[in-house]
Short mmCIF file of C-alpha atoms and ligand atoms in Angstrom, two decimals:
data_model
loop_
_atom_site.label_atom_id
_atom_site.label_comp_id
_atom_site.label_asym_id
_atom_site.label_seq_id
_atom_site.Cartn_x
_atom_site.Cartn_y
_atom_site.Cartn_z
CA UNK A 1 0.00 0.00 0.00
CA UNK A 2 1.31 3.45 -0.88
CA UNK A 3 -0.11 6.39 1.09
CA UNK A 4 0.71 10.04 0.61
CA UNK A 5 0.14 12.54 3.43
CA UNK A 6 0.15 16.26 2.71
CA UNK A 7 -0.80 19.45 4.51
CA UNK A 8 -3.98 20.93 3.01
CA UNK A 9 -3.45 24.55 4.12
CA UNK A 10 -0.28 26.58 4.74
CA UNK A 11 1.64 23.97 6.74
CA UNK A 12 1.68 23.15 10.47
CA UNK A 13 -1.61 21.30 10.26
CA UNK A 14 -0.18 18.58 12.51
CA UNK A 15 1.43 16.32 9.88
CA UNK A 16 4.10 15.15 12.32
CA UNK A 17 1.53 14.05 14.87
CA UNK A 18 -0.63 12.15 12.38
CA UNK A 19 2.33 10.51 10.57
CA UNK A 20 3.61 9.28 13.95
CA UNK A 21 0.16 7.96 14.76
CA UNK A 22 -0.27 6.06 11.49
CA UNK A 23 3.35 4.93 11.05
CA UNK A 24 2.85 1.78 13.14
CA UNK A 25 1.13 0.26 10.11
CA UNK A 26 3.91 1.21 7.67
CA UNK A 27 7.23 -0.42 6.80
CA UNK A 28 8.74 2.67 5.20
CA UNK A 29 8.14 6.41 5.75
CA UNK A 30 9.79 8.83 3.32
CA UNK A 31 10.14 12.63 3.21
CA UNK A 32 9.90 13.81 -0.38
CA UNK A 33 10.50 17.60 -0.49
CA UNK A 34 11.56 20.65 1.47
CA UNK A 35 14.36 20.71 4.00
CA UNK A 36 14.89 21.94 7.51
CA UNK A 37 12.46 24.79 6.96
CA UNK A 38 9.97 22.14 8.07
CA UNK A 39 9.17 21.59 11.71
CA UNK A 40 7.09 18.52 12.48
CA UNK A 41 6.18 17.98 16.12
CA UNK A 42 5.72 14.53 17.57
CA UNK A 43 4.68 14.17 21.21
CA UNK A 44 5.04 10.84 22.91
CA UNK A 45 4.25 10.82 26.61
CA UNK A 46 6.04 13.83 28.03
CA UNK A 47 8.67 13.94 25.28
CA UNK A 48 8.25 16.46 22.49
CA UNK A 49 10.35 15.90 19.35
CA UNK A 50 10.67 18.67 16.78
CA UNK A 51 11.74 17.10 13.51
CA UNK A 52 13.14 19.10 10.63
CA UNK A 53 14.54 16.45 8.30
CA UNK A 54 14.03 12.96 9.64
CA UNK A 55 10.55 11.61 8.77
CA UNK A 56 8.06 11.50 11.63
CA UNK A 57 7.87 7.68 11.45
CA UNK A 58 11.26 7.46 13.19
CA UNK A 59 9.85 6.55 16.60
CA UNK A 60 8.20 3.39 15.31
CA UNK A 61 9.60 0.33 13.55
CA UNK A 62 9.47 1.82 10.05
CA UNK A 63 12.58 2.38 7.97
CA UNK A 64 12.76 6.12 7.27
CA UNK A 65 14.03 7.61 4.03
CA UNK A 66 15.00 11.07 2.84
CA UNK A 67 14.32 11.32 -0.88
CA UNK A 68 16.31 13.03 -3.64
CA UNK A 69 13.80 15.92 -3.82
CA UNK A 70 14.76 17.07 -0.32
CA UNK A 71 17.42 19.73 0.29
CA UNK A 72 19.48 18.52 3.21
CA UNK A 73 21.56 20.49 5.68
CA UNK A 74 23.99 17.83 6.98
CA UNK A 75 24.67 19.70 10.22
CA UNK A 76 20.95 19.68 11.02
CA UNK A 77 20.74 15.97 10.23
CA UNK A 78 23.66 15.32 12.60
CA UNK A 79 21.96 17.35 15.35
CA UNK A 80 18.71 15.49 14.86
CA UNK A 81 20.40 12.09 15.03
CA UNK A 82 22.20 13.17 18.21
CA UNK A 83 18.95 14.42 19.72
CA UNK A 84 17.34 11.01 19.12
CA UNK A 85 20.32 9.11 20.49
CA UNK A 86 20.09 11.19 23.68
CA UNK A 87 16.51 9.99 23.97
CA UNK A 88 17.58 6.40 23.48
CA UNK A 89 16.37 6.12 19.87
CA UNK A 90 19.09 4.47 17.80
CA UNK A 91 19.54 5.99 14.34
CA UNK A 92 21.84 3.98 12.10
CA UNK A 93 21.97 3.07 8.41
CA UNK A 94 19.46 0.27 8.95
CA UNK A 95 16.95 2.74 10.27
CA UNK A 96 17.63 5.76 8.03
CA UNK A 97 18.54 6.04 4.36
CA UNK A 98 19.36 9.17 2.35
CA UNK A 99 19.26 9.21 -1.43
CA UNK A 100 22.58 9.64 -3.25
CA UNK A 101 21.08 12.50 -5.26
CA UNK A 102 19.72 14.53 -2.34
CA UNK A 103 20.98 18.12 -2.70
CA UNK A 104 23.10 19.48 0.11
CA UNK A 105 22.41 22.87 1.67
CA UNK A 106 25.74 24.68 1.83
CA UNK A 107 26.54 27.62 4.14
CA UNK A 108 26.49 29.91 1.10
CA UNK A 109 22.85 28.98 0.42
CA UNK A 110 21.90 30.18 3.90
CA UNK A 111 23.92 33.36 3.43
CA UNK A 112 22.27 34.06 0.06
CA UNK A 113 18.78 33.38 1.44
CA UNK A 114 19.36 35.93 4.23
CA UNK A 115 20.88 38.54 1.91
CA UNK A 116 18.10 38.23 -0.64
CA UNK A 117 15.35 38.38 1.96
CA UNK A 118 16.94 41.49 3.51
CA UNK A 119 17.10 43.18 0.11
CA UNK A 120 13.50 42.44 -0.87
CA UNK A 121 11.08 45.32 -0.71
CA UNK A 122 8.16 42.90 -0.35
CA UNK A 123 9.37 40.17 1.97
CA UNK A 124 8.43 36.50 1.64
CA UNK A 125 9.24 35.75 5.26
CA UNK A 126 11.43 32.74 4.49
CA UNK A 127 12.80 30.62 7.29
CA UNK A 128 16.32 31.69 6.22
CA UNK A 129 17.48 28.10 6.08
CA UNK A 130 18.87 28.39 2.52
CA UNK A 131 16.01 26.35 1.05
CA UNK A 132 15.29 28.50 -2.00
CA UNK A 133 18.94 28.87 -2.93
CA UNK A 134 19.59 25.14 -2.62
CA UNK A 135 16.68 24.49 -4.99
CA UNK A 136 17.95 27.18 -7.38
CA UNK A 137 21.21 25.22 -7.56
CA UNK A 138 19.35 21.96 -8.14
CA UNK A 139 17.55 23.27 -11.21
CA UNK A 140 20.63 25.21 -12.34
CA UNK A 141 22.53 21.90 -12.11
CA UNK A 142 24.98 23.46 -9.68
CA UNK A 143 24.02 21.43 -6.62
CA UNK A 144 26.31 19.33 -4.49
CA UNK A 145 24.69 15.97 -3.97
CA UNK A 146 24.83 13.62 -1.00
CA UNK A 147 27.02 11.23 -3.02
CA UNK A 148 29.55 14.03 -3.41
CA UNK A 149 29.44 15.07 0.22
CA UNK A 150 30.50 11.58 1.29
CA UNK A 151 33.44 11.43 -1.16
CA UNK A 152 36.20 13.84 -0.13
CA UNK A 153 37.87 14.18 -3.56
CA UNK A 154 34.58 14.70 -5.37
CA UNK A 155 33.34 17.17 -2.77
CA UNK A 156 36.46 19.35 -2.89
CA UNK A 157 36.55 19.29 -6.70
CA UNK A 158 32.88 20.25 -6.96
CA UNK A 159 33.27 23.06 -4.46
CA UNK A 160 36.30 24.39 -6.33
CA UNK A 161 34.26 24.38 -9.54
CA UNK A 162 31.31 26.22 -7.99
CA UNK A 163 33.11 28.59 -5.59
CA UNK A 164 34.02 31.49 -7.92
CA UNK A 165 30.41 31.92 -9.04
CA UNK A 166 29.08 31.69 -5.49
CA UNK A 167 31.66 34.21 -4.23
CA UNK A 168 30.69 36.64 -6.97
CA UNK A 169 27.02 36.29 -6.13
CA UNK A 170 27.55 36.89 -2.41
CA UNK A 171 29.82 39.85 -3.01
CA UNK A 172 27.33 41.41 -5.43
CA UNK A 173 24.65 41.18 -2.74
CA UNK A 174 26.86 42.89 -0.16
CA UNK A 175 27.83 39.75 1.79
CA UNK A 176 31.15 38.27 2.82
CA UNK A 177 32.32 35.81 0.13
CA UNK A 178 34.80 34.12 2.47
CA UNK A 179 32.01 31.87 3.70
CA UNK A 180 32.22 29.89 0.44
CA UNK A 181 35.70 28.49 1.07
CA UNK A 182 35.88 28.88 4.84
CA UNK A 183 38.36 26.13 5.87
CA UNK A 184 36.55 25.37 9.14
CA UNK A 185 33.23 24.90 7.38
CA UNK A 186 34.80 22.71 4.70
CA UNK A 187 36.46 20.58 7.38
CA UNK A 188 33.12 20.18 9.15
CA UNK A 189 31.31 19.22 5.94
CA UNK A 190 33.97 16.59 5.24
CA UNK A 191 33.48 15.14 8.73
CA UNK A 192 29.72 15.06 8.16
CA UNK A 193 30.33 13.37 4.80
CA UNK A 194 32.25 10.61 6.59
CA UNK A 195 29.48 10.25 9.14
CA UNK A 196 26.77 9.86 6.51
CA UNK A 197 28.53 7.64 3.95
CA UNK A 198 26.80 4.53 5.26
CA UNK A 199 23.34 6.07 4.90
CA UNK A 200 23.41 6.46 1.12
CA UNK A 201 20.71 4.59 -0.73
CA UNK A 202 18.55 4.61 -3.86
CA UNK A 203 15.20 5.73 -2.45
CA UNK A 204 13.14 5.11 -5.60
CA UNK A 205 14.47 1.57 -5.86
CA UNK A 206 13.89 0.84 -2.18
CA UNK A 207 10.31 2.08 -2.27
CA UNK A 208 9.42 0.27 -5.47
CA UNK A 209 10.90 -2.97 -4.11
CA UNK A 210 9.04 -2.54 -0.83
CA UNK A 211 5.76 -2.07 -2.73
CA UNK A 212 6.53 -5.11 -4.94
CA UNK A 213 6.93 -7.15 -1.76
CA UNK A 214 3.51 -6.02 -0.54
CA UNK A 215 4.90 -3.70 2.13
CA UNK A 216 3.30 -0.42 3.23
CA UNK A 217 5.00 2.84 2.32
CA UNK A 218 4.05 6.34 3.43
CA UNK A 219 5.21 9.57 1.81
CA UNK A 220 5.33 12.51 4.25
CA UNK A 221 5.09 16.04 2.88
CA UNK A 222 6.46 19.17 4.50
CA UNK A 223 4.86 22.65 4.50
CA UNK A 224 1.37 22.83 2.97
CA UNK A 225 -0.55 22.83 -0.31
CA UNK A 226 -0.82 26.59 -0.68
CA UNK A 227 2.96 26.94 -0.23
CA UNK A 228 3.50 24.83 -3.37
CA UNK A 229 5.98 26.51 -5.70
CA UNK A 230 3.69 26.09 -8.73
CA UNK A 231 0.13 25.99 -7.40
CA UNK A 232 0.53 28.01 -4.20
CA UNK A 233 0.14 31.71 -3.47
CA UNK A 234 3.20 32.85 -5.39
CA UNK A 235 5.46 34.52 -4.57
CA UNK A 236 4.70 33.76 -0.95
CA UNK A 237 5.53 30.09 -1.28
CA UNK A 238 8.34 27.72 -0.55
CA UNK A 239 10.64 26.48 -3.31
CA UNK A 240 9.38 22.93 -3.67
CA UNK A 241 6.20 21.21 -4.73
CA UNK A 242 4.23 20.29 -1.63
CA UNK A 243 1.25 18.49 -3.17
CA UNK A 244 0.56 14.77 -3.53
CA UNK A 245 1.75 14.42 -7.13
CA UNK A 246 5.11 15.71 -6.00
CA UNK A 247 5.55 12.62 -3.82
CA UNK A 248 5.52 10.42 -6.93
CA UNK A 249 7.78 12.70 -8.95
CA UNK A 250 10.27 13.27 -6.13
CA UNK A 251 10.43 9.73 -4.79
CA UNK A 252 10.46 8.08 -8.21
CA UNK A 253 7.25 6.10 -7.73
CA UNK A 254 4.66 5.86 -10.50
CA UNK A 255 1.24 7.44 -9.87
CA UNK A 256 -0.47 4.11 -10.62
CA UNK A 257 0.92 2.81 -7.32
CA UNK A 258 -0.83 5.34 -5.08
CA UNK A 259 -3.60 3.92 -2.88
CA UNK A 260 -4.53 6.72 -0.48
CA UNK A 261 -3.93 10.44 -0.23
CA UNK A 262 -4.54 11.76 3.27
CA UNK A 263 -5.14 15.46 3.96
CA UNK A 264 -4.09 16.93 7.25
CA UNK A 265 -6.54 19.76 7.86
CA UNK A 266 -6.52 22.12 10.83
CA UNK A 267 -9.97 23.03 12.20
CA UNK A 268 -9.07 26.69 11.51
CA UNK A 269 -6.22 28.11 9.43
CA UNK A 270 -2.73 29.45 10.13
CA UNK A 271 0.05 30.91 8.07
CA UNK A 272 3.61 31.81 9.04
CA UNK A 273 5.46 34.32 6.89
CA UNK A 274 3.94 36.78 4.46
CA UNK A 275 1.20 36.32 1.85
CA UNK A 276 -2.60 36.47 1.68
CA UNK A 277 -4.79 34.85 4.32
CA UNK A 278 -8.36 36.00 3.60
CA UNK A 279 -9.84 34.90 6.94
CA UNK A 280 -7.00 36.26 9.08
CA UNK A 281 -8.09 37.49 12.51
CA UNK A 282 -6.10 40.51 13.47
CA UNK A 283 -6.37 41.52 17.12
CA UNK A 284 -7.68 39.83 20.23
CA UNK A 285 -9.44 36.86 18.65
CA UNK A 286 -6.44 35.97 16.46
CA UNK A 287 -4.15 36.21 19.47
CA UNK A 288 -6.48 34.03 21.50
CA UNK A 289 -6.37 31.25 18.88
CA UNK A 290 -2.61 31.67 18.50
CA UNK A 291 -2.19 31.19 22.25
CA UNK A 292 -4.68 28.35 22.62
CA UNK A 293 -3.18 26.50 19.66
CA UNK A 294 0.45 27.22 20.53
CA UNK A 295 0.76 28.68 17.05
CA UNK A 296 4.45 29.53 16.94
CA UNK A 297 6.85 28.35 14.23
CA UNK A 298 8.39 24.99 15.10
CA UNK A 299 11.60 25.97 13.33
CA UNK A 300 11.83 29.76 13.76
CA UNK A 301 9.53 30.46 16.72
CA UNK A 302 7.68 33.12 14.72
CA UNK A 303 4.05 33.74 15.63
CA UNK A 304 1.66 32.12 13.17
CA UNK A 305 -1.17 34.23 11.83
CA UNK A 306 -4.55 32.64 12.60
CA UNK A 307 -7.93 32.75 10.87
CA UNK A 308 -11.26 31.00 10.46
CA UNK A 309 -11.62 27.86 8.36
CA UNK A 310 -11.34 28.78 4.67
CA UNK A 311 -13.41 26.48 2.44
CA UNK A 312 -12.40 27.90 -0.97
CA UNK A 313 -8.73 27.24 -0.16
CA UNK A 314 -9.63 23.76 1.06
CA UNK A 315 -11.58 23.02 -2.13
CA UNK A 316 -8.54 23.94 -4.15
CA UNK A 317 -6.35 21.72 -1.94
CA UNK A 318 -8.74 18.82 -2.55
CA UNK A 319 -8.49 19.39 -6.29
CA UNK A 320 -4.71 19.67 -6.26
CA UNK A 321 -4.13 16.58 -4.12
CA UNK A 322 -7.05 14.26 -4.92
CA UNK A 323 -7.58 13.47 -1.24
CA UNK A 324 -9.26 10.21 -0.31
CA UNK A 325 -9.62 11.06 3.40
CA UNK A 326 -9.06 13.82 5.92
CA UNK A 327 -7.51 13.94 9.38
CA UNK A 328 -8.95 16.95 11.17
CA UNK A 329 -6.62 18.40 13.80
CA UNK A 330 -6.74 20.93 16.63
CA UNK A 331 -10.50 20.85 17.15
CA UNK A 332 -9.82 21.39 20.89
CA UNK A 333 -8.41 24.85 20.15
CA UNK A 334 -11.86 26.14 19.15
CA UNK A 335 -13.36 25.54 22.62
CA UNK A 336 -14.97 28.69 23.98
CA UNK A 337 -15.29 30.52 20.67
CA UNK A 338 -18.85 31.46 19.81
CA UNK A 339 -19.94 31.74 17.10
CA UNK A 340 -17.56 29.68 14.96
CA UNK A 341 -17.23 31.06 11.49
CA UNK A 342 -16.64 29.09 8.31
CA UNK A 343 -15.63 31.03 5.23
CA UNK A 344 -17.75 29.45 2.50
CA UNK A 345 -16.84 31.88 -0.28
CA UNK A 346 -15.27 35.21 -1.13
CA UNK A 347 -16.49 38.54 -2.34
CA UNK A 348 -14.24 39.82 -5.07
CA UNK A 349 -14.92 43.07 -6.93
CA UNK A 350 -18.66 42.78 -6.26
CA UNK A 351 -18.78 39.13 -7.35
CA UNK A 352 -19.24 35.99 -5.23
CA UNK A 353 -16.53 33.33 -5.60
CA UNK A 354 -16.59 29.80 -4.22
CA UNK A 355 -13.04 28.93 -5.34
CA UNK A 356 -9.84 30.96 -4.95
CA UNK A 357 -8.78 33.10 -7.90
CA UNK A 358 -5.59 31.96 -9.65
CA UNK A 359 -3.45 34.97 -8.82
CA UNK A 360 -2.14 35.93 -5.40
CA UNK A 361 -2.91 39.60 -6.05
CA UNK A 362 -6.57 38.70 -6.62
CA UNK A 363 -6.72 36.45 -3.55
CA UNK A 364 -5.34 39.34 -1.55
CA UNK A 365 -8.33 41.41 -2.67
CA UNK A 366 -10.94 38.80 -1.63
CA UNK A 367 -13.06 39.30 1.46
CA UNK A 368 -14.49 36.26 3.20
CA UNK A 369 -18.20 35.42 3.27
CA UNK A 370 -19.06 33.53 6.46
CA UNK A 371 -21.56 31.02 7.66
CA UNK A 372 -21.78 30.97 11.47
CA UNK A 373 -22.19 27.92 13.66
CA UNK A 374 -22.72 27.82 17.43
CA UNK A 375 -19.62 26.97 19.45
CA UNK A 376 -19.13 24.82 22.59
CA UNK A 377 -17.63 25.47 26.00
CA UNK A 378 -16.37 22.02 27.00
CA UNK A 379 -12.67 21.13 26.95
CA UNK A 380 -12.07 18.46 24.29
CA UNK A 381 -8.57 17.31 25.17
CA UNK A 382 -9.75 14.29 27.18
CA UNK A 383 -12.36 13.17 24.66
CA UNK A 384 -11.67 9.60 23.54
CA UNK A 385 -14.46 8.90 21.04
CA UNK A 386 -16.48 10.79 18.48
CA UNK A 387 -19.79 10.33 20.27
CA UNK A 388 -18.29 11.92 23.42
CA UNK A 389 -17.85 15.24 21.62
CA UNK A 390 -20.35 17.99 22.49
CA UNK A 391 -23.14 18.20 19.96
CA UNK A 392 -21.97 21.53 18.57
CA UNK A 393 -18.47 20.14 18.01
CA UNK A 394 -19.95 17.21 16.07
CA UNK A 395 -22.10 19.65 14.10
CA UNK A 396 -19.01 21.67 13.22
CA UNK A 397 -17.10 18.58 12.04
CA UNK A 398 -20.08 17.30 10.06
CA UNK A 399 -20.63 20.70 8.47
CA UNK A 400 -17.00 20.79 7.34
CA UNK A 401 -17.25 17.24 6.02
CA UNK A 402 -20.43 18.09 4.10
CA UNK A 403 -18.76 21.17 2.59
CA UNK A 404 -15.48 19.41 1.73
CA UNK A 405 -17.15 16.29 0.34
CA UNK A 406 -14.23 14.13 1.52
CA UNK A 407 -14.65 11.81 4.52
CA UNK A 408 -13.07 12.83 7.83
CA UNK A 409 -11.36 9.75 9.19
CA UNK A 410 -9.44 10.89 12.27
CA UNK A 411 -10.04 13.76 14.67
CA UNK A 412 -7.27 15.15 16.83
CA UNK A 413 -7.94 17.04 20.07
CA UNK A 414 -4.42 17.50 21.44
CA UNK A 415 -0.76 16.99 20.59
CA UNK A 416 -0.45 13.53 22.19
CA UNK A 417 -0.87 10.19 20.45
CA UNK A 418 -3.85 9.26 22.62
CA UNK A 419 -5.64 12.51 21.80
CA UNK A 420 -6.95 11.15 18.52
CA UNK A 421 -10.00 9.10 17.65
CA UNK A 422 -11.79 7.84 14.58
CA UNK A 423 -14.91 9.54 13.35
CA UNK A 424 -17.17 6.52 13.22
P1 2SA B 501 11.31 28.98 2.85
O1 2SA B 501 12.19 29.10 4.06
O2 2SA B 501 11.98 29.48 1.61
O3 2SA B 501 10.70 27.63 2.67
O4 2SA B 501 10.10 30.02 3.13
C1 2SA B 501 9.15 30.31 2.14
C2 2SA B 501 7.73 30.36 2.70
O5 2SA B 501 7.35 29.06 3.19
C3 2SA B 501 6.93 29.16 4.52
N1 2SA B 501 7.32 27.97 5.29
C4 2SA B 501 6.58 27.42 6.25
N2 2SA B 501 5.31 27.65 6.62
C5 2SA B 501 4.84 26.91 7.67
N3 2SA B 501 5.62 26.04 8.40
C6 2SA B 501 6.89 25.82 8.04
N4 2SA B 501 7.74 25.19 8.88
C7 2SA B 501 8.02 25.80 10.22
C8 2SA B 501 7.02 25.32 11.25
C9 2SA B 501 8.06 27.33 10.06
C10 2SA B 501 8.67 28.14 11.17
O6 2SA B 501 6.81 24.12 11.30
O7 2SA B 501 6.47 26.11 12.01
O8 2SA B 501 9.18 27.65 12.17
O9 2SA B 501 8.68 29.41 11.00
C11 2SA B 501 7.41 26.47 6.90
N5 2SA B 501 8.59 26.41 6.24
C12 2SA B 501 8.53 27.33 5.26
C13 2SA B 501 7.68 30.38 5.07
O10 2SA B 501 7.08 30.89 6.24
C14 2SA B 501 7.60 31.32 3.89
O11 2SA B 501 6.34 31.94 3.84
P1 GDP B 502 3.38 20.03 11.05
O1 GDP B 502 4.44 20.92 10.48
O2 GDP B 502 2.19 19.90 10.17
O3 GDP B 502 3.90 18.70 11.50
O4 GDP B 502 2.85 20.78 12.38
P2 GDP B 502 3.73 21.46 13.54
O5 GDP B 502 4.32 20.40 14.37
O6 GDP B 502 4.63 22.50 12.98
O7 GDP B 502 2.60 22.27 14.31
C1 GDP B 502 1.49 21.63 14.88
C2 GDP B 502 1.48 21.92 16.39
O8 GDP B 502 0.23 21.58 16.93
C3 GDP B 502 2.48 21.09 17.16
O9 GDP B 502 2.92 21.83 18.27
C4 GDP B 502 1.68 19.87 17.59
O10 GDP B 502 2.20 19.26 18.76
C5 GDP B 502 0.36 20.50 17.86
N1 GDP B 502 -0.82 19.65 17.63
C6 GDP B 502 -1.01 18.68 16.69
N2 GDP B 502 -2.28 18.22 16.74
C7 GDP B 502 -2.90 18.92 17.72
C8 GDP B 502 -4.25 18.94 18.23
O11 GDP B 502 -5.11 18.23 17.78
N3 GDP B 502 -4.50 19.83 19.23
C9 GDP B 502 -3.56 20.66 19.76
N4 GDP B 502 -3.92 21.49 20.73
N5 GDP B 502 -2.30 20.66 19.31
C10 GDP B 502 -1.97 19.82 18.28
MG1 MG B 503 5.44 22.62 10.98
#
C-alpha cells in the first residue's frame, strides 16, 4: 500500500503528529520535499520531538528515508540524530537512508537566502534556512549531492568548480564571500560526509521494491498545499512542490501505485510568513487562537497568523491533491469561541466566488463570506471517542465534512498520540 500525506493549508496542520500515529502500520516512511524549513512535532508521553529532516515515522519500527527531492543540511541531520540518540532512539543506516542525489544545503545557500530576503522590498518571510537557494542550484545543475558530500575528492573538486560563481554572487549582494571556502566549514562538511557515507541509498528503488513485496509505504510532505511553488500563493511560497503528485515525482514512484492520499486539515487556518490569508483574525481573537493553539513556528519560533476555516482554499487543496480522506486536527483549540465562522466563499470586486482566484494579487483582494455555527464550551482534550464530543463540536465537524465532500477519518484534540480518535 502506498499512502501520501500532505498538509492541506499553509503547513503546520499537525502532519508530524498524524504521521507518527499512522506509522505503526507502515514499513517505510519517506520525506519527499523541502528541507529543515519544516518543523514537524511529535509528542510521545512527556517527550516532544521537533523534527526538521528525519521523517516522523522514526519513533516506530518503520525504515525512514529522505528522498532526492529534499534539500538537506547535513549539520541539522547530525543534530537530529544526536537528539534522538540522547533519547535512546538508535539511528543507524538500517533505520535511516538518504538518497545519493539529495541536494546538500551549503553555508552559502543560507547566506544568500538571508541577503536576498533582507534586500526584498516585499518580503516573503522565508525561514532563512537556505532552502530557495539550494533548490535554485538543483535546477541550475549546480548542486552538491549527497554522493559528493560523502566522497572527499569529489566534494572538494565540486566546491572548487562552484566557488568562484558563489563568491561573486555573495559579493554582489553585499555579503562576505569568504564563507564559500571557509576552511573550518569545509572541514566540518567533510566530517559530516564521513558520518553519513553509510546512509546512502537509492530511495526510488527501495520504495518500489518494498511495494513489490507487498509492504506499506508512506510519503510525508512538509509545508502545505498553498505553499507549493507552482500551485501556491506565489510569490509567498516555498521552493518545492508540496502536493501529492510531488511525492511520486520526487520519490520516483509511479502514480499508478498510489492507494490513499490523506489530507491533514486544521480546524481553523494558520500561516507563518507573508502572503494572503483571507480569513486572518487581526487583534484579540487571532491572538487568542494563537495562544490556545500554541501557534508559533516549530523551526523559527515566529508567531503564526490565525484565521477562520477557509473552504475555498480547502476546495482547491482537494483538487490539487485528490484526497481520499481527511484527518482533522486541533478541534480542541476552538473551545470557547462562539460563534464559529466558516468562510464558505469570497467577495471579489462585487462578485461571489466559491473557489480561490488563480493569482495571489486577486486572492489578496478577496473578502471572506461567512456562515456561522454555534460553538461549545467544553474542553475536548480528554475526549476519547467521536460520540463523546459535544453536539456543537460534532455539528461543526459534520458541516466541514459536508462542505469538503471528503470523509473525515481521524479527529485530533491535542498533541499527544492518545488525543486522537476515529470519526465513526
Ligand atoms: P522557505 O524558508 O523558503 O521555505 O520560506 C518560504 C515560505 O514558506 C513558509 N514555510 C513554512 N510555513 C509553515 N511552516 C513551516 N515550517 C516551520 C514550522 C516554520 C517556522 O513548522 O512552524 O518555524 O517558522 C514552513 N517552512 C517554510 C515560510 O514561512 C515562507 O512563507
Ligand atoms: P506540522 O508541520 O504539520 O507537522 O505541524 P507542527 O508540528 O509544525 O505544528 C502543529 C502543532 O500543533 C504542534 O505543536 C503539535 O504538537 C500541535 N498539535 C497537533 N495536533 C494537535 C491537536 O489536535 N491539538 C492541539 N492542541 N495541538 C496539536
Ligand atoms: Mg510545521
